[in-house]
mmCIF file of C-alpha atoms in Angstrom:
data_model
loop_
_atom_site.group_PDB
_atom_site.id
_atom_site.type_symbol
_atom_site.label_atom_id
_atom_site.label_comp_id
_atom_site.label_asym_id
_atom_site.label_seq_id
_atom_site.Cartn_x
_atom_site.Cartn_y
_atom_site.Cartn_z
ATOM 1 C CA MET H 1094 -125.041 -57.578 -99.511
ATOM 2 C CA PRO H 1095 -124.781 -54.102 -97.645
ATOM 3 C CA ALA H 1096 -127.141 -52.949 -94.782
ATOM 4 C CA ALA H 1097 -130.034 -50.998 -96.043
ATOM 5 C CA GLY H 1098 -129.408 -47.229 -96.548
ATOM 6 C CA ARG H 1099 -125.599 -47.779 -97.044
ATOM 7 C CA PRO H 1100 -123.446 -47.462 -99.819
ATOM 8 C CA PRO H 1101 -122.145 -50.550 -101.165
ATOM 9 C CA LEU H 1102 -118.419 -51.229 -100.290
ATOM 10 C CA ARG H 1103 -115.347 -50.397 -102.468
ATOM 11 C CA LEU H 1104 -112.098 -52.271 -102.797
ATOM 12 C CA ALA H 1105 -109.155 -51.990 -104.469
ATOM 13 C CA LEU H 1106 -107.124 -55.298 -104.774
ATOM 14 C CA PHE H 1107 -103.275 -55.510 -105.057
ATOM 15 C CA ASP H 1108 -100.516 -57.438 -105.789
ATOM 16 C CA CYS H 1109 -97.105 -56.679 -104.041
ATOM 17 C CA ASP H 1110 -94.140 -57.611 -106.004
ATOM 18 C CA GLY H 1111 -93.868 -55.758 -109.616
ATOM 19 C CA THR H 1112 -96.663 -53.519 -108.373
ATOM 20 C CA LEU H 1113 -96.141 -52.193 -105.023
ATOM 21 C CA VAL H 1114 -92.629 -52.650 -104.582
ATOM 22 C CA ASP H 1115 -89.457 -53.845 -106.520
ATOM 23 C CA GLY H 1116 -88.342 -56.509 -105.148
ATOM 24 C CA GLN H 1117 -86.945 -58.486 -108.032
ATOM 25 C CA PHE H 1118 -83.178 -58.500 -107.630
ATOM 26 C CA ALA H 1119 -84.042 -59.791 -103.926
ATOM 27 C CA ILE H 1120 -85.542 -62.379 -106.089
ATOM 28 C CA ILE H 1121 -83.271 -63.805 -108.583
ATOM 29 C CA ASP H 1122 -80.734 -64.083 -106.153
ATOM 30 C CA ALA H 1123 -82.945 -66.106 -104.274
ATOM 31 C CA MET H 1124 -83.869 -68.467 -106.644
ATOM 32 C CA THR H 1125 -80.047 -68.411 -108.405
ATOM 33 C CA GLN H 1126 -79.219 -69.820 -104.629
ATOM 34 C CA ALA H 1127 -81.806 -72.359 -104.548
ATOM 35 C CA TRP H 1128 -80.680 -73.757 -108.026
ATOM 36 C CA ALA H 1129 -77.341 -74.063 -106.413
ATOM 37 C CA ASP H 1130 -78.577 -76.166 -103.748
ATOM 38 C CA HIS H 1131 -79.709 -78.824 -106.073
ATOM 39 C CA GLY H 1132 -77.046 -78.447 -108.634
ATOM 40 C CA LEU H 1133 -78.884 -76.938 -111.449
ATOM 41 C CA GLY H 1134 -76.716 -74.121 -112.958
ATOM 42 C CA GLU H 1135 -77.997 -70.579 -112.871
ATOM 43 C CA PRO H 1136 -81.856 -69.889 -113.759
ATOM 44 C CA ASP H 1137 -82.411 -67.116 -116.446
ATOM 45 C CA PRO H 1138 -82.967 -63.636 -114.720
ATOM 46 C CA MET H 1139 -85.283 -62.893 -117.220
ATOM 47 C CA GLU H 1140 -87.380 -66.170 -117.096
ATOM 48 C CA VAL H 1141 -87.514 -65.712 -112.653
ATOM 49 C CA ARG H 1142 -89.091 -62.203 -113.610
ATOM 50 C CA ARG H 1143 -91.723 -63.452 -115.594
ATOM 51 C CA MET H 1144 -92.833 -66.461 -113.031
ATOM 52 C CA VAL H 1145 -93.091 -63.618 -110.013
ATOM 53 C CA GLY H 1146 -96.798 -63.299 -108.761
ATOM 54 C CA LEU H 1147 -97.293 -67.195 -109.549
ATOM 55 C CA SER H 1148 -97.619 -69.063 -106.443
ATOM 56 C CA LEU H 1149 -93.909 -70.207 -105.682
ATOM 57 C CA VAL H 1150 -93.736 -74.048 -106.606
ATOM 58 C CA GLU H 1151 -95.883 -73.484 -109.353
ATOM 59 C CA ALA H 1152 -93.484 -70.406 -110.754
ATOM 60 C CA VAL H 1153 -90.157 -73.245 -109.993
ATOM 61 C CA SER H 1154 -92.684 -76.352 -112.020
ATOM 62 C CA LEU H 1155 -92.290 -73.525 -115.111
ATOM 63 C CA LEU H 1156 -88.689 -73.018 -114.472
ATOM 64 C CA LEU H 1157 -87.815 -76.625 -114.233
ATOM 65 C CA PRO H 1158 -90.279 -78.622 -116.708
ATOM 66 C CA THR H 1159 -88.586 -81.446 -117.089
ATOM 67 C CA HIS H 1160 -88.375 -81.975 -113.407
ATOM 68 C CA ASP H 1161 -90.341 -83.759 -111.152
ATOM 69 C CA ALA H 1162 -92.431 -82.485 -108.331
ATOM 70 C CA GLU H 1163 -90.610 -83.510 -105.678
ATOM 71 C CA VAL H 1164 -87.613 -81.555 -107.264
ATOM 72 C CA HIS H 1165 -90.035 -78.232 -107.750
ATOM 73 C CA VAL H 1166 -90.899 -78.752 -103.886
ATOM 74 C CA ALA H 1167 -87.013 -79.229 -103.083
ATOM 75 C CA VAL H 1168 -86.197 -76.224 -104.519
ATOM 76 C CA ALA H 1169 -88.921 -74.053 -103.394
ATOM 77 C CA GLU H 1170 -87.754 -74.916 -99.927
ATOM 78 C CA SER H 1171 -84.276 -73.675 -100.713
ATOM 79 C CA TYR H 1172 -85.768 -70.763 -102.170
ATOM 80 C CA LYS H 1173 -87.585 -70.472 -99.201
ATOM 81 C CA ARG H 1174 -84.461 -70.526 -96.859
ATOM 82 C CA ALA H 1175 -82.116 -68.413 -98.732
ATOM 83 C CA PHE H 1176 -84.549 -65.386 -99.439
ATOM 84 C CA SER H 1177 -85.274 -65.732 -95.186
ATOM 85 C CA ALA H 1178 -81.187 -65.466 -94.521
ATOM 86 C CA ALA H 1179 -80.344 -62.662 -96.660
ATOM 87 C CA ARG H 1180 -83.579 -61.010 -95.172
ATOM 88 C CA GLY H 1181 -81.902 -61.487 -91.672
ATOM 89 C CA ARG H 1182 -78.548 -60.670 -93.145
ATOM 90 C CA GLY H 1183 -80.584 -57.057 -94.000
ATOM 91 C CA GLU H 1184 -79.781 -57.705 -97.752
ATOM 92 C CA VAL H 1185 -83.325 -57.979 -99.166
ATOM 93 C CA ASP H 1186 -84.059 -54.367 -100.511
ATOM 94 C CA GLU H 1187 -87.550 -54.409 -102.149
ATOM 95 C CA PRO H 1188 -88.485 -50.428 -102.575
ATOM 96 C CA LEU H 1189 -91.972 -49.295 -103.098
ATOM 97 C CA PHE H 1190 -92.284 -47.973 -106.369
ATOM 98 C CA PRO H 1191 -92.595 -44.077 -106.764
ATOM 99 C CA GLY H 1192 -96.205 -42.395 -106.043
ATOM 100 C CA ILE H 1193 -97.573 -45.619 -104.644
ATOM 101 C CA VAL H 1194 -97.851 -44.107 -101.280
ATOM 102 C CA ASP H 1195 -99.719 -41.010 -102.668
ATOM 103 C CA THR H 1196 -102.375 -43.341 -104.702
ATOM 104 C CA LEU H 1197 -103.147 -45.463 -101.265
ATOM 105 C CA ALA H 1198 -104.126 -42.252 -99.264
ATOM 106 C CA ALA H 1199 -105.952 -40.996 -102.254
ATOM 107 C CA LEU H 1200 -108.004 -43.979 -102.658
ATOM 108 C CA GLU H 1201 -108.568 -44.219 -98.570
ATOM 109 C CA GLU H 1202 -109.695 -40.594 -98.602
ATOM 110 C CA ALA H 1203 -112.003 -41.761 -101.067
ATOM 111 C CA GLY H 1204 -113.390 -44.444 -99.243
ATOM 112 C CA VAL H 1205 -112.554 -47.298 -100.754
ATOM 113 C CA LEU H 1206 -111.066 -50.192 -98.825
ATOM 114 C CA LEU H 1207 -107.416 -51.831 -99.510
ATOM 115 C CA GLY H 1208 -106.400 -55.158 -99.775
ATOM 116 C CA VAL H 1209 -103.408 -57.598 -100.703
ATOM 117 C CA ALA H 1210 -103.115 -60.644 -103.515
ATOM 118 C CA THR H 1211 -100.037 -61.837 -103.938
ATOM 119 C CA GLY H 1212 -97.986 -64.794 -104.668
ATOM 120 C CA LYS H 1213 -95.496 -63.969 -101.374
ATOM 121 C CA SER H 1214 -95.728 -66.123 -98.802
ATOM 122 C CA ARG H 1215 -97.768 -64.394 -95.553
ATOM 123 C CA ARG H 1216 -93.888 -63.736 -93.473
ATOM 124 C CA GLY H 1217 -92.820 -62.319 -96.593
ATOM 125 C CA LEU H 1218 -95.804 -59.598 -97.308
ATOM 126 C CA ASP H 1219 -95.961 -59.097 -93.534
ATOM 127 C CA ALA H 1220 -91.977 -58.051 -93.529
ATOM 128 C CA VAL H 1221 -92.763 -55.408 -96.601
ATOM 129 C CA LEU H 1222 -95.364 -53.794 -95.005
ATOM 130 C CA LYS H 1223 -93.124 -53.509 -91.650
ATOM 131 C CA VAL H 1224 -90.713 -51.958 -93.809
ATOM 132 C CA HIS H 1225 -92.835 -49.733 -95.479
ATOM 133 C CA GLY H 1226 -94.723 -48.641 -92.276
ATOM 134 C CA LEU H 1227 -97.747 -50.088 -94.369
ATOM 135 C CA THR H 1228 -98.946 -52.386 -91.630
ATOM 136 C CA GLY H 1229 -102.743 -51.763 -90.683
ATOM 137 C CA ARG H 1230 -102.930 -49.904 -94.207
ATOM 138 C CA PHE H 1231 -104.906 -53.103 -95.476
ATOM 139 C CA VAL H 1232 -107.811 -54.433 -94.707
ATOM 140 C CA THR H 1233 -107.375 -58.362 -96.325
ATOM 141 C CA LEU H 1234 -103.762 -59.279 -97.355
ATOM 142 C CA GLN H 1235 -104.630 -62.680 -99.423
ATOM 143 C CA THR H 1236 -101.248 -64.950 -99.926
ATOM 144 C CA ALA H 1237 -99.979 -67.771 -101.900
ATOM 145 C CA ASP H 1238 -99.907 -69.989 -98.082
ATOM 146 C CA VAL H 1239 -103.423 -70.758 -98.130
ATOM 147 C CA GLY H 1240 -105.439 -72.157 -101.306
ATOM 148 C CA PRO H 1241 -104.519 -71.984 -104.999
ATOM 149 C CA GLY H 1242 -102.654 -69.466 -106.596
ATOM 150 C CA LYS H 1243 -103.032 -66.620 -109.250
ATOM 151 C CA PRO H 1244 -104.480 -66.707 -112.054
ATOM 152 C CA ASN H 1245 -107.089 -68.741 -110.179
ATOM 153 C CA PRO H 1246 -109.908 -66.812 -108.165
ATOM 154 C CA HIS H 1247 -109.471 -68.138 -105.045
ATOM 155 C CA MET H 1248 -107.386 -64.858 -103.609
ATOM 156 C CA VAL H 1249 -110.286 -62.338 -104.794
ATOM 157 C CA HIS H 1250 -112.724 -64.604 -103.621
ATOM 158 C CA ARG H 1251 -111.508 -64.740 -100.553
ATOM 159 C CA ALA H 1252 -110.894 -60.511 -100.528
ATOM 160 C CA LEU H 1253 -114.685 -60.458 -100.948
ATOM 161 C CA ALA H 1254 -115.706 -62.955 -97.973
ATOM 162 C CA GLU H 1255 -113.693 -61.286 -95.358
ATOM 163 C CA THR H 1256 -114.447 -57.294 -96.250
ATOM 164 C CA GLY H 1257 -117.850 -57.607 -97.519
ATOM 165 C CA ALA H 1258 -117.367 -56.254 -101.142
ATOM 166 C CA GLU H 1259 -118.876 -57.360 -103.876
ATOM 167 C CA GLU H 1260 -117.422 -58.090 -107.704
ATOM 168 C CA ALA H 1261 -119.037 -54.771 -108.902
ATOM 169 C CA GLY H 1262 -117.220 -53.225 -106.456
ATOM 170 C CA THR H 1263 -113.894 -54.426 -106.860
ATOM 171 C CA VAL H 1264 -110.732 -53.785 -108.529
ATOM 172 C CA VAL H 1265 -107.671 -55.619 -108.975
ATOM 173 C CA ILE H 1266 -104.519 -54.053 -109.521
ATOM 174 C CA GLY H 1267 -101.191 -55.726 -111.219
ATOM 175 C CA ASP H 1268 -98.623 -55.625 -113.426
ATOM 176 C CA THR H 1269 -98.731 -59.411 -114.730
ATOM 177 C CA THR H 1270 -101.139 -61.371 -117.386
ATOM 178 C CA TYR H 1271 -101.831 -63.761 -113.636
ATOM 179 C CA ASP H 1272 -103.176 -60.843 -112.058
ATOM 180 C CA ILE H 1273 -105.529 -59.601 -114.914
ATOM 181 C CA GLN H 1274 -106.420 -63.019 -115.455
ATOM 182 C CA MET H 1275 -107.082 -63.890 -111.915
ATOM 183 C CA ALA H 1276 -109.369 -60.924 -111.535
ATOM 184 C CA ARG H 1277 -111.118 -61.753 -115.363
ATOM 185 C CA ASN H 1278 -111.765 -65.303 -113.550
ATOM 186 C CA ALA H 1279 -113.397 -63.949 -110.775
ATOM 187 C CA ARG H 1280 -115.446 -61.385 -112.649
ATOM 188 C CA VAL H 1281 -114.034 -58.078 -111.472
ATOM 189 C CA ARG H 1282 -112.265 -55.455 -113.097
ATOM 190 C CA SER H 1283 -108.699 -54.951 -113.069
ATOM 191 C CA VAL H 1284 -105.497 -52.259 -113.469
ATOM 192 C CA GLY H 1285 -102.651 -52.989 -115.382
ATOM 193 C CA VAL H 1286 -99.511 -51.312 -114.068
ATOM 194 C CA SER H 1287 -96.726 -50.810 -116.780
ATOM 195 C CA TRP H 1288 -93.727 -50.733 -114.498
ATOM 196 C CA GLY H 1289 -93.583 -54.491 -113.816
ATOM 197 C CA TYR H 1290 -92.361 -57.799 -114.618
ATOM 198 C CA HIS H 1291 -94.748 -58.068 -117.720
ATOM 199 C CA ALA H 1292 -95.133 -55.816 -120.704
ATOM 200 C CA VAL H 1293 -98.058 -53.798 -121.704
ATOM 201 C CA PRO H 1294 -99.093 -55.271 -124.751
ATOM 202 C CA GLU H 1295 -99.480 -58.610 -122.504
ATOM 203 C CA LEU H 1296 -101.312 -56.780 -119.754
ATOM 204 C CA GLU H 1297 -103.739 -55.884 -122.682
ATOM 205 C CA ARG H 1298 -104.057 -58.999 -124.318
ATOM 206 C CA ALA H 1299 -105.123 -60.589 -120.803
ATOM 207 C CA GLY H 1300 -108.072 -57.993 -120.758
ATOM 208 C CA ALA H 1301 -106.569 -54.975 -118.339
ATOM 209 C CA ASP H 1302 -109.494 -52.370 -117.787
ATOM 210 C CA ARG H 1303 -106.966 -49.793 -117.133
ATOM 211 C CA ILE H 1304 -103.374 -49.463 -117.996
ATOM 212 C CA VAL H 1305 -101.669 -46.538 -116.421
ATOM 213 C CA HIS H 1306 -97.684 -45.790 -116.287
ATOM 214 C CA ARG H 1307 -97.348 -43.951 -112.975
ATOM 215 C CA GLY H 1308 -98.012 -45.007 -109.714
ATOM 216 C CA ARG H 1309 -99.740 -41.806 -109.086
ATOM 217 C CA ASP H 1310 -102.305 -42.345 -111.616
ATOM 218 C CA VAL H 1311 -103.240 -45.682 -110.331
ATOM 219 C CA ALA H 1312 -106.196 -43.827 -107.898
ATOM 220 C CA THR H 1313 -107.572 -41.991 -110.770
ATOM 221 C CA ALA H 1314 -107.867 -45.210 -112.935
ATOM 222 C CA VAL H 1315 -109.525 -47.454 -110.021
ATOM 223 C CA LEU H 1316 -111.896 -44.994 -109.603
ATOM 224 C CA GLU H 1317 -112.716 -44.122 -112.834
ATOM 225 C CA LEU H 1318 -113.340 -47.989 -112.955
ATOM 226 C CA LEU H 1319 -116.076 -47.767 -109.966
ATOM 227 C CA GLU H 1320 -117.942 -44.969 -110.609
ATOM 228 C CA GLY H 1321 -118.105 -45.276 -114.049
#
């Protein structure tokens, strides 16, 4: 609870891949290498895109439903090695989507705390934030390394505990139904973005409170939900 006389804290909790940055090609390349390592042929790139946002082992389990858990874990580890090696070679390109920096600045100016809830590892998230000069901009960083991933509400609950924000003052921003479902499961509101990996009708059916089509419009949508 906020201290007496202080306004309640407000939190905007962003997904990373497909919302802040476009990492689809690096993700597909690493998954393709992981499948090759285990003699699995090649994954369907469109199906890989649809799994972005889930924890890695869960994503692999959905891509390889006829294989057992041991294979899922092994492929996930191969993916991590492939992605890390590509990053070490300077081959990972994860550009920010247009308007994102402006929307972060607008939310900060309005006194809204910024956070991230992502299926990425903490190492991967830290690398992305460093590349784009965003280290320190987010007061809470929730990754798939600890606890269950999306659409479980655990990451939102951890973010609330870390920041002191409450459900009524929190908005999740994401590009997949996993983000929107996580928000609903955590009893917070959500903004779906149209430039990511799931289609707008899917985000609407999942229960997104707002849909935006430009990065710079995210701040307006978040503030409308927080002030409405």
